[in-house]
Coordinates of C-alpha atoms in Angstrom, one line a residue:
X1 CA 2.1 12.8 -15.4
X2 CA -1.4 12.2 -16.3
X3 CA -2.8 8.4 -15.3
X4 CA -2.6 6.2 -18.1
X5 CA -4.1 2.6 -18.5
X6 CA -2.5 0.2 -21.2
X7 CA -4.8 -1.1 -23.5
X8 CA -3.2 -3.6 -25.8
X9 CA -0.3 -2.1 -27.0
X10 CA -1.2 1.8 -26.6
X11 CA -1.5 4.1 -23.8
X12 CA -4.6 5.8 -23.3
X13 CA -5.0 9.1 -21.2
X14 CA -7.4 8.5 -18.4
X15 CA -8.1 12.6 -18.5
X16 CA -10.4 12.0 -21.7
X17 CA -12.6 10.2 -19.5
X18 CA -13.7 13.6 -18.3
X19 CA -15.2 14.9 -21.4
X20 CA -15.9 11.3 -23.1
X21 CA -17.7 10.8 -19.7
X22 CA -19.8 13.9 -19.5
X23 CA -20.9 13.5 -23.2
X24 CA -21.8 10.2 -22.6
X25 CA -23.9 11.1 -19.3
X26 CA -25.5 14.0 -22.0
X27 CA -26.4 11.0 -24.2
X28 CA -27.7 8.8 -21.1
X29 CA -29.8 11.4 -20.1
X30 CA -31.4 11.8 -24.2
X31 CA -31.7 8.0 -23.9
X32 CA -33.1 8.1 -20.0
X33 CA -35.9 10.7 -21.3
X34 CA -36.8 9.3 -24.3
X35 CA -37.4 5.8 -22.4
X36 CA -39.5 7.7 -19.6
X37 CA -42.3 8.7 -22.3
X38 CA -42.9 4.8 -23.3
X39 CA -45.6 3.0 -21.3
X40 CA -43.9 -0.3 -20.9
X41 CA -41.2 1.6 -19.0
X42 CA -43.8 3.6 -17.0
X43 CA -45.1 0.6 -16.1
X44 CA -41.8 -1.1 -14.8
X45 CA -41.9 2.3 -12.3
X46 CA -44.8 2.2 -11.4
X47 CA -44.5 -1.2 -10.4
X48 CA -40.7 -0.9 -9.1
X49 CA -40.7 3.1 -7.9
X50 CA -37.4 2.4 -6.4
X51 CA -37.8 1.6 -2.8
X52 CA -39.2 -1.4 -1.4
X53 CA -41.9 0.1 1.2
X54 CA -43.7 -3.5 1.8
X55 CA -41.8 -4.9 4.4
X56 CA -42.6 -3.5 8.3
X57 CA -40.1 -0.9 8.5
X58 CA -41.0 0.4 12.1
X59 CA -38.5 -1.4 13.8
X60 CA -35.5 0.6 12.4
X61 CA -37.0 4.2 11.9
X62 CA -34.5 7.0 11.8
X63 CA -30.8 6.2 12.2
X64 CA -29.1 5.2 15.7
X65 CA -26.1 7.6 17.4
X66 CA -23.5 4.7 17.3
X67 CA -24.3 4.6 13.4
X68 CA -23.4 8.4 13.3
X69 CA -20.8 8.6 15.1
X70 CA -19.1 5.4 13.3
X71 CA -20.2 7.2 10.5
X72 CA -18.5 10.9 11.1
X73 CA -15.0 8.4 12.6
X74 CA -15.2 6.5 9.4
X75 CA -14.7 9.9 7.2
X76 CA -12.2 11.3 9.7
X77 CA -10.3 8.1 9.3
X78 CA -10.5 7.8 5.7
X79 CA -8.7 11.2 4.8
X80 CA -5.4 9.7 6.5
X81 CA -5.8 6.2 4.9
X82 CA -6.0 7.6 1.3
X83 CA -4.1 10.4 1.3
X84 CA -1.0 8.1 2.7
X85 CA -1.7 5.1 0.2
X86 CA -1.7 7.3 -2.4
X87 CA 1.6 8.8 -1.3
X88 CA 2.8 4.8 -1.3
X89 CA 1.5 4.7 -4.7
X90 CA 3.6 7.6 -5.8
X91 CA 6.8 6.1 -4.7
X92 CA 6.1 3.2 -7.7
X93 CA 3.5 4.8 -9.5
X94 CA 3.4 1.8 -11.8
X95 CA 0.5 -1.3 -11.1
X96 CA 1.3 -5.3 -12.8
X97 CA -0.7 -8.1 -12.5
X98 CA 2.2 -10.3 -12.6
X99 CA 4.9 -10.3 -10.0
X100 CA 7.2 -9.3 -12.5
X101 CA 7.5 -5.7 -12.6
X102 CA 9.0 -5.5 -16.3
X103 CA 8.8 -2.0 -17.6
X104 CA 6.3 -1.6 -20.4
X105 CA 4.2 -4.4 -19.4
X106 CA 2.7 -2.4 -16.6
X107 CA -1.3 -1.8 -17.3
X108 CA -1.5 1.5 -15.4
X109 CA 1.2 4.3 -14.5
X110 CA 1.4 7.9 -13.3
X111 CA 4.6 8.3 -14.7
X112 CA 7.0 8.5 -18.2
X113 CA 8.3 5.2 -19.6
X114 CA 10.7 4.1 -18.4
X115 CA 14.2 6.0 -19.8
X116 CA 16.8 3.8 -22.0
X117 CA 19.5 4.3 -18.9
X118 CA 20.1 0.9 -17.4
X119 CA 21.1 2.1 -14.4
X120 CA 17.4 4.3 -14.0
X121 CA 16.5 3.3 -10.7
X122 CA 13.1 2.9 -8.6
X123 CA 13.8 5.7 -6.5
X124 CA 14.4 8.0 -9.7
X125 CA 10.7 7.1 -11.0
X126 CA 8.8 8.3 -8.0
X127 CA 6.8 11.2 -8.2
X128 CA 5.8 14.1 -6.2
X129 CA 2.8 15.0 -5.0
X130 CA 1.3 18.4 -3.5
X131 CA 1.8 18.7 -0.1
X132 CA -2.0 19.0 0.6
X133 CA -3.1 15.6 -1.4
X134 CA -0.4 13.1 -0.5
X135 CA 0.7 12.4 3.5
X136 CA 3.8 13.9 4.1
X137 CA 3.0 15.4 0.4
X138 CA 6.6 15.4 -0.4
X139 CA 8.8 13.4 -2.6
X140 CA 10.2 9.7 -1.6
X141 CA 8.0 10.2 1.8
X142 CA 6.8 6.2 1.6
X143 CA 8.6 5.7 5.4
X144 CA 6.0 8.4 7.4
X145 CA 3.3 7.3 4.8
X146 CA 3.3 3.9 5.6
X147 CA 3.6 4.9 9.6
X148 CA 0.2 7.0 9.0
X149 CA -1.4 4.4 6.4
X150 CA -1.1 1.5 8.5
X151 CA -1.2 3.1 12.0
X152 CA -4.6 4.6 10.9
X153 CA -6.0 1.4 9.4
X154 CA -5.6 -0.4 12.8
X155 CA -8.3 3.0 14.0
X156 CA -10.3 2.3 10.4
X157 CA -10.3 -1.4 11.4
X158 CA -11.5 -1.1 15.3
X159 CA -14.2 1.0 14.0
X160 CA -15.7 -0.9 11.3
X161 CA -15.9 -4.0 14.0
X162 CA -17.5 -1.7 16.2
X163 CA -20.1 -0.5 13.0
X164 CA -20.5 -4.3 12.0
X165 CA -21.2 -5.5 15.8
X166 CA -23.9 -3.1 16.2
X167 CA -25.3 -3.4 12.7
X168 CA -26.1 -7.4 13.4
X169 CA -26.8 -6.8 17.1
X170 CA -29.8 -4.3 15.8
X171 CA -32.3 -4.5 13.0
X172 CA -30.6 -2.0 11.4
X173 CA -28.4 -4.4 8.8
X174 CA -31.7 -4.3 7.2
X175 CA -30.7 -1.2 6.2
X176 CA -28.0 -2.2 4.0
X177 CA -28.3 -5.8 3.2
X178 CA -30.9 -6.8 0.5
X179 CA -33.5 -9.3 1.6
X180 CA -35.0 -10.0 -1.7
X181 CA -34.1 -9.9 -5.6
X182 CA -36.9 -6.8 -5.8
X183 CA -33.4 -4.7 -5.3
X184 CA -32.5 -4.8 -8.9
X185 CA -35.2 -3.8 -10.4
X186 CA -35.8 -1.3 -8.2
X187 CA -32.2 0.0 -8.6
X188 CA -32.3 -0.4 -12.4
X189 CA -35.6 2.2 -12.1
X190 CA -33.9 4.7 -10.0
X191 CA -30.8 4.3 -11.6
X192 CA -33.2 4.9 -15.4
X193 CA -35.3 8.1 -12.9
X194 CA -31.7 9.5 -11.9
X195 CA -30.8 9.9 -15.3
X196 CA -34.1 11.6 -16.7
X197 CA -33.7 14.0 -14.5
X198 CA -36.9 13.2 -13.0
X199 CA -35.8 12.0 -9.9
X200 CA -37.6 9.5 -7.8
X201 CA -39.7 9.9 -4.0
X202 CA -37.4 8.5 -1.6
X203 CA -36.7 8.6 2.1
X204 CA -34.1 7.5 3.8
X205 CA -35.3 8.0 7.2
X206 CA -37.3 5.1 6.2
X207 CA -35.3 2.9 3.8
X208 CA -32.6 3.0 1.1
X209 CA -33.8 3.3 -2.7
X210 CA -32.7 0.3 -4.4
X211 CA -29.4 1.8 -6.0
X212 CA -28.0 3.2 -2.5
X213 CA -28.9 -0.4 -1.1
X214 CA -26.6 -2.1 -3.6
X215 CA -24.0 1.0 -3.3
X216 CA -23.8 1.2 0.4
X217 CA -23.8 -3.2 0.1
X218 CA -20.7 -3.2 -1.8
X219 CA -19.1 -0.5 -0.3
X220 CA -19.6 -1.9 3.3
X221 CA -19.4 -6.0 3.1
X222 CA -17.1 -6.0 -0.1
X223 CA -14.9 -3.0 -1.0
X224 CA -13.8 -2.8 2.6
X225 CA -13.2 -6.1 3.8
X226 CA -11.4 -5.7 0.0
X227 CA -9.4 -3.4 1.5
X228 CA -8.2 -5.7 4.0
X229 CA -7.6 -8.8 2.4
X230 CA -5.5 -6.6 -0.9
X231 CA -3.9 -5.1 1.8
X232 CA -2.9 -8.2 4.0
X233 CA -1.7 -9.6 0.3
X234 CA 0.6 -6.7 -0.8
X235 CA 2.5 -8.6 2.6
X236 CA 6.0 -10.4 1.9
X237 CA 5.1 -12.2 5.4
X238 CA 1.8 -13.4 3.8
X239 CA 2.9 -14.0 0.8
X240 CA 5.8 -16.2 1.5
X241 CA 3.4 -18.2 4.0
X242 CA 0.3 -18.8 1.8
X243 CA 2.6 -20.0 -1.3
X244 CA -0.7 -21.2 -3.0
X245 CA -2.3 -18.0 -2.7
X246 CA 0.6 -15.8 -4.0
X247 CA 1.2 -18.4 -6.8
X248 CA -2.3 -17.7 -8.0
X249 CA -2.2 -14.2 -6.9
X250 CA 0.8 -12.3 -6.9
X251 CA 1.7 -9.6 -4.5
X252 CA 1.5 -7.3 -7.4
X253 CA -2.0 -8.7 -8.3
X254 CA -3.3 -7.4 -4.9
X255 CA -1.4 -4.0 -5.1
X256 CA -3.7 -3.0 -8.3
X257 CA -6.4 -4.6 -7.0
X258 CA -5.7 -2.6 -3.6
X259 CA -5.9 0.7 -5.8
X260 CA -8.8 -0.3 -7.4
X261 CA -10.8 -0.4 -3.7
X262 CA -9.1 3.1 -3.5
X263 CA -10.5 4.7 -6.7
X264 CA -13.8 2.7 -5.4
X265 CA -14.2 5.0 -2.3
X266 CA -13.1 7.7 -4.2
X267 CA -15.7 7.5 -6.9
X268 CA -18.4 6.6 -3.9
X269 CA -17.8 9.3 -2.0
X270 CA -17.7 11.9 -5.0
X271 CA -21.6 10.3 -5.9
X272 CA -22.4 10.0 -2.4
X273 CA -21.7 13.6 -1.2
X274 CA -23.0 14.9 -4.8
X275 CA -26.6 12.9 -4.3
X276 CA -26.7 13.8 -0.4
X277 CA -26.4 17.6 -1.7
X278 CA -28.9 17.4 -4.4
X279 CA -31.6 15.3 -3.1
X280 CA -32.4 16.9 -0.2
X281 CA -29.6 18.7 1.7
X282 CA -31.5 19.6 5.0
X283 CA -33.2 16.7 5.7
X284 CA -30.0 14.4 4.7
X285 CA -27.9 15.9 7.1
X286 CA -30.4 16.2 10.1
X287 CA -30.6 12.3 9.3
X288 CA -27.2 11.7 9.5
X289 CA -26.2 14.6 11.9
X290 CA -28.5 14.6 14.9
X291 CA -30.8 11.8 14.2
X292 CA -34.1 14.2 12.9
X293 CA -36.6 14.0 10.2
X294 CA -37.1 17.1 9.6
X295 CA -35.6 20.2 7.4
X296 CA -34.2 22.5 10.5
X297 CA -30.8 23.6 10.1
X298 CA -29.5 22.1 13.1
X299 CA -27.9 18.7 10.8
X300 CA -26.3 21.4 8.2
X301 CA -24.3 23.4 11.5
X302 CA -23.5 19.6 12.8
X303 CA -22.2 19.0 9.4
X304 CA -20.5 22.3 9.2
X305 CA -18.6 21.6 12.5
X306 CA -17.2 18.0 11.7
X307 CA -16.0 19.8 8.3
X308 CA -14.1 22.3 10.4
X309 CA -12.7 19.0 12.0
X310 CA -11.7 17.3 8.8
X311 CA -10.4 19.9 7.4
X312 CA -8.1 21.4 10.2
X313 CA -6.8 17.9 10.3
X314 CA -6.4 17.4 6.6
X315 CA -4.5 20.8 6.7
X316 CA -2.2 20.3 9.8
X317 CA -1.6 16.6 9.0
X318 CA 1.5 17.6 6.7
X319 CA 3.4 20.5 8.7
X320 CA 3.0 18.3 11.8
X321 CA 4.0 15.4 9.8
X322 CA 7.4 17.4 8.8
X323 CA 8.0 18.6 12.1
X324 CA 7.7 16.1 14.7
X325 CA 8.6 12.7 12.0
X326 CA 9.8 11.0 15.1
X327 CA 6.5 11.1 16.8
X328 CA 4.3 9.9 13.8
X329 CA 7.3 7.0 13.7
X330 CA 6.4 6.0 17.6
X331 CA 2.6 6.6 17.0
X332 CA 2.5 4.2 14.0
X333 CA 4.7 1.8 16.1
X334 CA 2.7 1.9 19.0
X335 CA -0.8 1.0 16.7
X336 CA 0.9 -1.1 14.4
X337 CA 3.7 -2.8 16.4
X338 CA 2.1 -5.8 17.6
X339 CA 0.3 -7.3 14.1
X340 CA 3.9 -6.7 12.7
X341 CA 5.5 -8.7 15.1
X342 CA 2.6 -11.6 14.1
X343 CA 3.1 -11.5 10.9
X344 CA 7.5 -11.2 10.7
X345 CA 7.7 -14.4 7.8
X346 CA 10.7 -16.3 9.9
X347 CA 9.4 -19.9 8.3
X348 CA 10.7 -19.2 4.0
X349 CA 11.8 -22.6 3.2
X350 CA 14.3 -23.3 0.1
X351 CA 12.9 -24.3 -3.3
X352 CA 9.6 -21.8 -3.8
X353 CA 10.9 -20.8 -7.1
X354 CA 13.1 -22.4 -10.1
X355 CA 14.9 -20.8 -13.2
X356 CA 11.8 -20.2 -15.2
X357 CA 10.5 -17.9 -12.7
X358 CA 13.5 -15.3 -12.5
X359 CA 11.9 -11.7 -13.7
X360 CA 13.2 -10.3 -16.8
X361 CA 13.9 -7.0 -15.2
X362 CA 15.1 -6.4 -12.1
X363 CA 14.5 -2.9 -10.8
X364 CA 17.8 -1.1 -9.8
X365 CA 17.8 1.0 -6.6
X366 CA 19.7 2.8 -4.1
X367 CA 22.6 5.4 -5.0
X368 CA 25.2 4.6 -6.8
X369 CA 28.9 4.5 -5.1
X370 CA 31.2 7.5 -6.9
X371 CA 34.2 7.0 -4.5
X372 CA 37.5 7.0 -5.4
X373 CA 38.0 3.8 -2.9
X374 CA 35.3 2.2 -5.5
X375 CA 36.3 2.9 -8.5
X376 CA 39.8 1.8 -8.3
X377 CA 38.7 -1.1 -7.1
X378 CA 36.5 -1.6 -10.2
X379 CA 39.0 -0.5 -12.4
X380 CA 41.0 -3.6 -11.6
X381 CA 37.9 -6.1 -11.3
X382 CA 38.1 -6.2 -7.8
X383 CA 41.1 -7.7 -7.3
X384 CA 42.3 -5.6 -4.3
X385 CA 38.9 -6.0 -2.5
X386 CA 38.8 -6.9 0.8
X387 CA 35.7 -8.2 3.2
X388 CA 36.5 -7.3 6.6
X389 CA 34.5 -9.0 9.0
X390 CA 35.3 -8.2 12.6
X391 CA 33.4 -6.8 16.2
X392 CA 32.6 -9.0 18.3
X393 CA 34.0 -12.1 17.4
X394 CA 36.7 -14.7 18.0
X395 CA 38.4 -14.6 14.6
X396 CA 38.2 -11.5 12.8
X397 CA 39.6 -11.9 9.0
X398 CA 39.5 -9.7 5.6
X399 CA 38.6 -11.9 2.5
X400 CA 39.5 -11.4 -1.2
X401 CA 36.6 -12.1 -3.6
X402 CA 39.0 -15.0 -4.6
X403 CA 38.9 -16.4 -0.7
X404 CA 35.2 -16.1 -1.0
X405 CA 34.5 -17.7 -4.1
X406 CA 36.8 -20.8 -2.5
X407 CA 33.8 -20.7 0.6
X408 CA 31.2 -23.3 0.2
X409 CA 28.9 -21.7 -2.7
X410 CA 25.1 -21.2 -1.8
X411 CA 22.6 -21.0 -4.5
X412 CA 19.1 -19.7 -3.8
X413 CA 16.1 -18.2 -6.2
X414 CA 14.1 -16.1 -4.2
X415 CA 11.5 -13.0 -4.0
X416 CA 12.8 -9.1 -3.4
X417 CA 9.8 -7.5 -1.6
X418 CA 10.8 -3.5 -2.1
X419 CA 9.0 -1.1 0.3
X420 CA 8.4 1.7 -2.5
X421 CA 5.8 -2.0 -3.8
X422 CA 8.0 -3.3 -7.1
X423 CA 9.2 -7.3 -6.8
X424 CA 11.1 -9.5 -8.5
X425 CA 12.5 -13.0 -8.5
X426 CA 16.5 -13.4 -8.7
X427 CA 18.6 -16.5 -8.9
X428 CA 22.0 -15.3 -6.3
X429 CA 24.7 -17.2 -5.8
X430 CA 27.2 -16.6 -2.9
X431 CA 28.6 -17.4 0.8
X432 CA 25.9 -18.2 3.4
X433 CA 26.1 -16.3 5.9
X434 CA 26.0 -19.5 8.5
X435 CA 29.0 -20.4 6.6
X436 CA 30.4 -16.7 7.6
X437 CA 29.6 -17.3 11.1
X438 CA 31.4 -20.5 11.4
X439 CA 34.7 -19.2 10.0
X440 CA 34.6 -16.0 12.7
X441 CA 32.8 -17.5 15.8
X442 CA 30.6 -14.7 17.0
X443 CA 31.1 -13.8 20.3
X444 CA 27.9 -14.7 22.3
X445 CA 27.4 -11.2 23.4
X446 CA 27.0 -10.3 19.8
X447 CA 23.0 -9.5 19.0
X448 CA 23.1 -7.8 15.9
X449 CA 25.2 -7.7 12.4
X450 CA 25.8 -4.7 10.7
X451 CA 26.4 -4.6 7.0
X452 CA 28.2 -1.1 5.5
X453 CA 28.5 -0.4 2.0
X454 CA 30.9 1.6 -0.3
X455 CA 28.0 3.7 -1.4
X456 CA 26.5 6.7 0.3
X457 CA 23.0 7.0 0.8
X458 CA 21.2 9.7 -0.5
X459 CA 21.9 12.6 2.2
X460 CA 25.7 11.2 2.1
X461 CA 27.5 9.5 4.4
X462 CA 27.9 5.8 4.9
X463 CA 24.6 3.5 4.1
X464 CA 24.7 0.6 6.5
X465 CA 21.6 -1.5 8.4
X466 CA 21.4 -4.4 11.0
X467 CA 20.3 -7.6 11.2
X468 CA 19.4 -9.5 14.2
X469 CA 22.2 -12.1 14.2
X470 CA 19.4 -15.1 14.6
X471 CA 18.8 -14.5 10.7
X472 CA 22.3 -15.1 10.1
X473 CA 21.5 -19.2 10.4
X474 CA 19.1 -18.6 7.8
X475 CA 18.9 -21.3 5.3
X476 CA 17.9 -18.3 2.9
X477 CA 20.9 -15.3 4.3
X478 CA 24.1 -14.6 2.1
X479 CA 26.3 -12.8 0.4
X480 CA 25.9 -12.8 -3.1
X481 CA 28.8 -12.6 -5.8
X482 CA 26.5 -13.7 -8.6
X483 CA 23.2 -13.1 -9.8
X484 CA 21.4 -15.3 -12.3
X485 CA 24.4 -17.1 -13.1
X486 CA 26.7 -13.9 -13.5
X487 CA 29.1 -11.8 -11.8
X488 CA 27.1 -9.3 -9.9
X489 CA 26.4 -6.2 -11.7
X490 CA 27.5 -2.8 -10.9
X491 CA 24.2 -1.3 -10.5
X492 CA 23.1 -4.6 -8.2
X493 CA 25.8 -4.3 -5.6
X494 CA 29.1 -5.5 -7.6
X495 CA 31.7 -7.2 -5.7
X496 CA 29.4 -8.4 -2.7
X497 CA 25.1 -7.6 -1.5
X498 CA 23.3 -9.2 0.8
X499 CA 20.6 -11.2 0.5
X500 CA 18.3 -11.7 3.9
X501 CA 15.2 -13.0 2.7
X502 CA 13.1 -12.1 5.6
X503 CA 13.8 -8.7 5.3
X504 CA 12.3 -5.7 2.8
X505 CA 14.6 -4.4 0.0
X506 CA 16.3 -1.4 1.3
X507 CA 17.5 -4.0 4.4
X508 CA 19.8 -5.7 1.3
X509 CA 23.0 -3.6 1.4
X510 CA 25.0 -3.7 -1.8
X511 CA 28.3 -2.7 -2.4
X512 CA 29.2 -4.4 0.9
X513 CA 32.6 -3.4 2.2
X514 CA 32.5 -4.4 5.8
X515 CA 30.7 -6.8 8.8
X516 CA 30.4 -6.1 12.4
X517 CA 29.0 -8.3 14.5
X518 CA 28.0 -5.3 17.9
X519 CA 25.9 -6.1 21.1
X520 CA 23.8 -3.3 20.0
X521 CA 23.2 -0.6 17.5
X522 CA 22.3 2.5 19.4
X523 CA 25.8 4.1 19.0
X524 CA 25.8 3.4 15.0
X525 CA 24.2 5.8 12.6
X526 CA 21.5 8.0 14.0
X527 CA 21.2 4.6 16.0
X528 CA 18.0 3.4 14.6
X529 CA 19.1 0.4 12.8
X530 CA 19.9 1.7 9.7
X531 CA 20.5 4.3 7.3
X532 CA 17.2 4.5 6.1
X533 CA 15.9 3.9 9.2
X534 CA 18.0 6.9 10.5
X535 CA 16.8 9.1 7.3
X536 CA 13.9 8.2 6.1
X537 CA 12.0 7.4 9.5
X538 CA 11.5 3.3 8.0
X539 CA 10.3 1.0 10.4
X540 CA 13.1 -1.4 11.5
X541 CA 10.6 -4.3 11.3
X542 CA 8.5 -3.4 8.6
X543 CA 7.6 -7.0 7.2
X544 CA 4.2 -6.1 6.3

């Protein structure tokens, strides 16, 4: 589906930007031309020709190999990062500014409307991408995509330290930071010589024009620490810690912005190649290549080569992706493992949200149950359900929903964070699970507590997941009968879901049939602490 952006009330088709946007360059360029041939504007270049040669530039002639290098690493690195977020993206191809993700009232999607079915569900809307733009590159991927995205950030991130240390630590931040208001008028003129076609004397060897100074300024001190800070808000951890913050901005608020730093790079590296072809091939790539002012061909075989590198990775990343998923789980792990553990949100207190903050639309997820066991139970409204809550503790018991509606009720309004990026606020109303714990005394041996479901996930067999059994004290962990002041809903997890609040979405098993409290997990599932976990290659803790 083509992008679309919602102006108003209507839909508009981001593909006519590409002939709306070439005739308005044509026009530009009329304009640019016409203003070249009046003397008041010949003046204003003659006065600002674009680059600002008063200053004493011998003290950062040429550029250094740690910029180059940082440079080439910073490219390599990129391909990874945006060809995984936008594989995240297409798992909810759908951006809000409001942490309500009500259908309709997104401003930018990549997909249909939403259909009339009530049940459509946020797994149904992803899209697919070709296996050679998006990382893996193939439908409902978002488990290795997030392994690769953030794994290679923690790479992205080490190197841009390593850039900005030795930037500040040289003269060379004079490259890219602006050290008088001249800039502006000296981009405005290059920007007004660009467009006439009548390009302007520059060299970089020596110093930026004005218009790459401001480009290269954004691009390094604000659309990638951007990139940092959207990112680091898109967190459930974060969010639920810096209440303030997320009030103000909501997770979804730093999703699109996130994207919007994405098509930022995009758009700068499409100019930024484009310009370092046309204005001087040879000697930009000896400049950035081996560090020469000159037009030999030794920067253009340099350039050739880290291609060849880019480009074999680019191309491999998918295939090896697919075949070894395991391995891009424990590399992600291994680079990613320790901020996760820093930022797991174990302090959610009570009371963060009231009534007039539920969302009006609560996305549905996960695959439906079609067993017979289900729906006779549903047939007779869950009369002849039964909880049963046993392993590895002292009083194992099966509860009607009757018995469980008698438990001590537990009311909460809270956030769902889902991994595929949608949220919502729901008011549940159930059993603590503290309250759960009490009635069966778990064994102390007992670690973990293992929630199965009467629905299949999506390769069949039994969905299930863990829980450490510390969360189970929770002042925000139960089972939920009701949601916002109702019976739960079929497609929501009727009789019984979970509700752990310091876990992702896909952690929340609905349709909850059974409870066992094990020492460990290893022997359950594919033994990775889930079913998604065992399927989909998710990260067990994957707070961020």
């Amino acid at each position: 589906m083509a992008p679309r952006v919602r102006l108003g009330g209507r839909w508009f088709n981001l593909l006519w930007l590409l002939p709306l946007g070439f005739a308005f360059l044509l026009v530009c360029v009329a304009v640019a031309k016409g203003l070249r041939n009046m003397p008041p504007v010949q003046g204003f270049i003659a006065d600002y020709p674009g680059t600002d040669l008063r200053a004493d530039r011998g003290d950062y002639l040429g550029i250094p190999a740690w910029a180059r290098w940082t440079h080439f690493f910073n490219l390599f690195l990129m391909v990874f990062i945006l060809r995984a977020g936008l594989q995240i993206f297409s798992d909810h191809p759908r951006l809000y500014w409001t942490r309500h993700c009500t259908p309709g009232r997104e401003w930018f999607r990549c997909q249909k409307p939403v259909p009339a079915d009530p049940l459509w569900t946020a797994k149904q809307d992803s899209i697919s991408l070709p296996r050679h733009v998006g990382l893996p590159g193939i439908r409902h991927s978002i488990g290795l995509a997030r392994w690769w995205h953030l794994g290679i950030t923690v790479l992205w991130l080490l190197n841009g330290l390593v850039f900005y240390v030795l930037l500040f630590a040289t003269p060379e931040w004079k490259r890219l930071v602006p050290t008088d208001w001249t800039v502006f008028p000296n981009a405005a003129s290059v920007l007004l010589q660009y467009l006439s076609l009548d390009w302007p004397l520059e060299n970089g060897w020596v110093a930026y024009n004005g218009l790459q100074l401001l480009a290269y300024f954004v691009t390094v001190f604000i659309a990638a620490p951007l990139a940092l800070v959207t990112g680091l808000g898109m967190s459930p951890a974060l969010s639920t810690r810096f209440r303030r913050i997320s009030r103000l901005a909501s997770i979804q608020t730093a999703r699109s912005l996130h994207f919007l730093v994405f098509c930022w790079f995009l758009l700068f590296i499409v100019v930024h190649v484009g310009l370092v072809f046309t204005t001087g091939l040879l000697a930009n790539l000896n400049h950035i290549g081996p560090g020469r002012d000159d037009n030999g061909w030794l920067g253009f075989w340099m350039f050739l080569g880290w291609m060849g590198v880019v480009i074999a990775a680019w191309v491999a990343a998918t295939p090896f992706t697919l075949r070894h998923p395991r391995l891009v789980q424990r590399a992600g792990r291994f680079l990613v493992g320790g901020v996760l553990r820093w930022f797991e949100h174990v302090d959610l207190r009570p009371g963060e949200y009231t009534e007039k903050d539920v969302s009006p639309y609560f996305w549905h997820n996960g695959r439906y149950p079609d067993s017979d066991e289900y729906k006779a139970l549903e047939a007779e409204g869950f009369s002849g359900y039964r909880l049963r809550i046993g392993g590895l503790v002292a009083h194992p018991v099966e509860l009607s929903m009757e018995e469980l509606r008698k438990l001590p009720a537990h009311t909460q309004i809270t956030q769902h964070f889902c991994i595929q990026g949608w949220s919502g606020v729901a008011k549940w109303t159930g059993v603590s699970m503290a309250t759960i714990c009490d009635l069966v005394a778990p064994d102390p041996r007992a670690r973990w507590v293992v929630f199965y479901s009467l629905g299949e996930g999506a390769d069949g067999g039994t969905y299930y997941d863990a829980h450490p059994i510390r969360h189970m004290r929770g002042r925000l962990t139960m089972l939920a009968y009701d949601m916002n002041d109702r019976p739960l809903p079929f497609g929501h997890g009727a009789p019984l879901r979970l509700r752990n609040e310091l876990e992702l979405g896909f952690k929340q098993v609905k349709w909850v049939k059974a409870i066992e409290f094990v020492a460990d997990f290893s022997d359950i599932g594919g033994g990775y602490g889930g079913y998604n976990q065992d399927h989909e290659f998710f990260g067990y803790r994957q707070p961020l």
